[in-house]
């Protein structure tokens, strides 16, 4: 298949997927969800009030119109207003994106570097005691629930020892650092386990390939083989794994943000969940799905550019 | 004379060796792996605890007040008490019931959907395949956490909502894997042979191909199981979890208010209980993959 045709097809495939995502969101929020007016007005609602509220929220329009509304919002990012704060949702998202990124971006970058270094080190000593110990530590770290890290981390490092701010946020570059430091560290600790394990598996998948045996037969030393030959080939799954995480950086760290009082997108989403704020939860779902779809297209296209083998399929 | 092996014994030996199926081989590999045996034992103990609490034989009095509110761990109260003076040990034991049932039911839902859709897509191909691929691509485009939140938000609180929210959101990966594997199998000789003797599509697919891809399900099952146990905590934290009975999720959720007062034992007990079983499932999952995945055979 011609590469341009492939790329074009891949990009066009976004449309049915996006329509499908909107359909799922529509079915969940507009079709099968319990009547939100009942939740908003509480127990003492009368029918007239409910009718008026339904009209105000646009819930009395036909299902087709409501569905198309969601589809439209996926392209225009016009999500309407929040039910509880009456703010424009897109404004809320704009304000929340920066605080979210100040936590997730540095954490993501540091975690990436640490886990790559550790996994290369571990792969170099494969089968050795060090390797097995590292894998065991990773698995053990992954077995602790994330909430436990957050709760214990906040209690011990911020509350008892006072190394970090307990919660809160300030805008502007140096001002936010003490507030985001601990959430960053917890994010890094949370991601090192699965990351190292994944990178190690990917690298070890390559170790048994014929080209590695050839390289070794030529008399190249292990370090050259590992860094020049194996790492290059292992890069594709690693890049996919990394790029696919980027949409989640935008979405923010749901739990971390709410615990540390960071006014990011994760915190907004959690508040919306707690206050039955359908449009906000729906907007965040649409937004994260759109980001995911865009980034998965980017990875697929990158794939074809980097690896000629993919094109043959 | 006795030393000479007759042809028959040699043949018998070879036959013996050959007759080892994937499952037998896997079972033997697993039993040789000390970690895997330990993991199975741990899971067995948890299952036993869950069964006994379910039958009301142990920890039946978890809701009884046994001491003062927030009594720290001591000889009288091994892991302390919670706000209502209930034993944290009893609650932790009772929590195993919720955790294991969430794990099993969720994994069953996910496996049923994943295997069924994946098998049909892989076997029939064409339009059916396209629709199913579209379906799981769509599903997996919505971040997992938003999807479980949205579903449980809509279904309301309670155990059934937890089962459904987690089960309905975790089948895509298995579906993808099964589809690819069924595709590889559908033109093999054994399937053609089944066709030649008159086996219909459904018979070929479910009687012949599915048993040959079942090892992927087993590997996936242990992964689903521990993901479900971990996700239950997040749902509980969001106030969407189990109501009216103790679960590790609600215990950890309670801790967010307790920790500031220095009450750490409820969080510690629930975390430790979860840590041990999730670790066991992690180790078992790895061992199962090593034992059952023929591609890995012979690799260290």
Coordinates of C-alpha atoms in Angstrom, one line a residue, chain A residues 13 16-25 27-29 32-34 39 127 135-136 139-148 151-152 155 159 197 201 204-205 208 248 251 254-255 258-259 269-270 272-278 281 284-285 288-290 292-293, chain B residues 35 130 133-135 137-147 149-151 153-156 176 223 226 230 233-234 237-240 249 252-253 255-257 259-264 267-268 270-271 274-276 278-280 282-283 286 289 296 298-300:
Chain A
X13 CA -10.5 6.6 10.4
X16 CA -16.0 7.0 12.7
X17 CA -14.0 6.6 16.0
X18 CA -14.9 10.1 17.1
X19 CA -18.6 9.5 16.2
X20 CA -18.5 6.3 18.2
X21 CA -17.0 8.0 21.2
X22 CA -19.7 10.6 21.1
X23 CA -22.3 7.9 20.8
X24 CA -21.0 6.1 23.9
X25 CA -20.9 9.4 25.8
X27 CA -25.8 6.8 25.6
X28 CA -24.1 7.1 29.0
X29 CA -25.0 10.7 29.9
X32 CA -29.4 5.8 30.4
X33 CA -28.4 8.2 33.2
X34 CA -30.9 8.8 35.9
X39 CA -30.4 15.0 41.6
X127 CA 19.2 -13.1 34.6
X135 CA 11.8 -6.8 38.7
X136 CA 10.6 -7.8 42.2
X139 CA 6.2 -5.6 40.9
X140 CA 6.0 -4.8 44.6
X141 CA 5.7 -1.1 43.9
X142 CA 2.9 -1.7 41.5
X143 CA 1.1 -3.8 44.1
X144 CA 0.5 -0.9 46.5
X145 CA -2.7 1.0 45.8
X146 CA -2.1 4.5 44.4
X147 CA -4.2 6.1 47.2
X148 CA -1.9 4.6 49.8
X151 CA -2.1 9.4 51.7
X152 CA 1.1 8.1 53.4
X155 CA 1.0 12.5 55.9
X159 CA 2.5 16.8 57.4
X197 CA 8.8 -3.5 33.6
X201 CA 10.3 -6.7 28.5
X204 CA 14.6 -8.4 26.3
X205 CA 12.3 -9.2 23.4
X208 CA 17.1 -12.9 21.5
X248 CA -3.3 11.7 30.2
X251 CA -6.2 15.3 31.7
X254 CA -7.3 13.0 39.0
X255 CA -6.5 11.9 42.5
X258 CA -7.7 16.7 44.5
X259 CA -5.5 15.6 47.4
X269 CA -13.3 16.7 37.0
X270 CA -13.5 15.3 40.6
X272 CA -17.8 17.8 38.8
X273 CA -18.3 14.2 39.7
X274 CA -19.2 15.1 43.3
X275 CA -21.7 17.8 42.3
X276 CA -23.5 15.9 39.5
X277 CA -22.1 18.4 37.0
X278 CA -22.9 16.4 33.8
X281 CA -17.7 15.4 33.3
X284 CA -13.6 16.1 30.2
X285 CA -14.5 12.7 28.7
X288 CA -9.5 13.3 26.8
X289 CA -10.9 11.0 24.1
X290 CA -10.1 13.5 21.4
X292 CA -6.2 10.2 22.8
X293 CA -7.4 9.7 19.2
Chain B
X35 CA 7.4 -17.9 43.6
X130 CA -14.6 -4.0 10.9
X133 CA -12.6 -3.3 15.6
X134 CA -14.4 0.0 15.4
X135 CA -16.2 -0.8 18.6
X137 CA -11.1 1.2 19.2
X138 CA -13.9 3.6 20.2
X139 CA -14.1 2.1 23.7
X140 CA -10.4 2.2 24.3
X141 CA -10.3 5.9 23.1
X142 CA -12.0 7.0 26.2
X143 CA -9.6 7.0 29.1
X144 CA -10.3 4.0 31.4
X145 CA -10.7 6.2 34.5
X146 CA -13.2 8.5 32.8
X147 CA -15.2 5.5 31.6
X149 CA -16.3 7.0 36.6
X150 CA -19.0 7.7 34.0
X151 CA -20.5 4.3 34.1
X153 CA -21.8 7.6 38.1
X154 CA -24.8 6.5 36.0
X155 CA -25.4 3.1 37.6
X156 CA -25.3 4.6 41.1
X176 CA -7.7 -7.5 20.6
X223 CA -4.2 -9.2 35.2
X226 CA -5.7 -7.3 40.2
X230 CA -7.1 -1.7 42.6
X233 CA -10.3 1.6 45.7
X234 CA -10.6 4.5 43.3
X237 CA -12.7 7.2 47.0
X238 CA -15.0 8.8 44.5
X239 CA -17.9 7.8 46.6
X240 CA -19.1 5.4 44.0
X249 CA -11.5 0.7 49.2
X252 CA -8.6 3.5 52.5
X253 CA -11.2 6.1 51.7
X255 CA -8.3 7.1 56.0
X256 CA -8.2 10.4 54.2
X257 CA -9.9 12.0 57.2
X259 CA -4.7 10.3 59.0
X260 CA -4.6 13.9 60.1
X261 CA -5.6 12.7 63.5
X262 CA -2.8 10.2 63.5
X263 CA -5.0 7.2 62.8
X264 CA -2.9 5.2 60.4
X267 CA -5.1 2.5 56.0
X268 CA -2.1 0.3 56.9
X270 CA -6.2 -2.4 54.1
X271 CA -3.1 -1.5 52.1
X274 CA -4.3 -5.5 49.1
X275 CA -0.6 -5.4 48.6
X276 CA -0.2 -9.1 49.4
X278 CA -2.1 -8.0 44.2
X279 CA 1.6 -8.9 44.5
X280 CA 0.6 -12.6 44.4
X282 CA 1.3 -10.1 39.7
X283 CA 3.8 -12.9 40.3
X286 CA 4.2 -13.5 35.1
X289 CA 2.8 -16.1 30.9
X296 CA 8.6 -17.7 25.4
X298 CA 13.1 -21.9 26.1
X299 CA 13.9 -18.3 27.0
X300 CA 15.2 -17.5 30.4

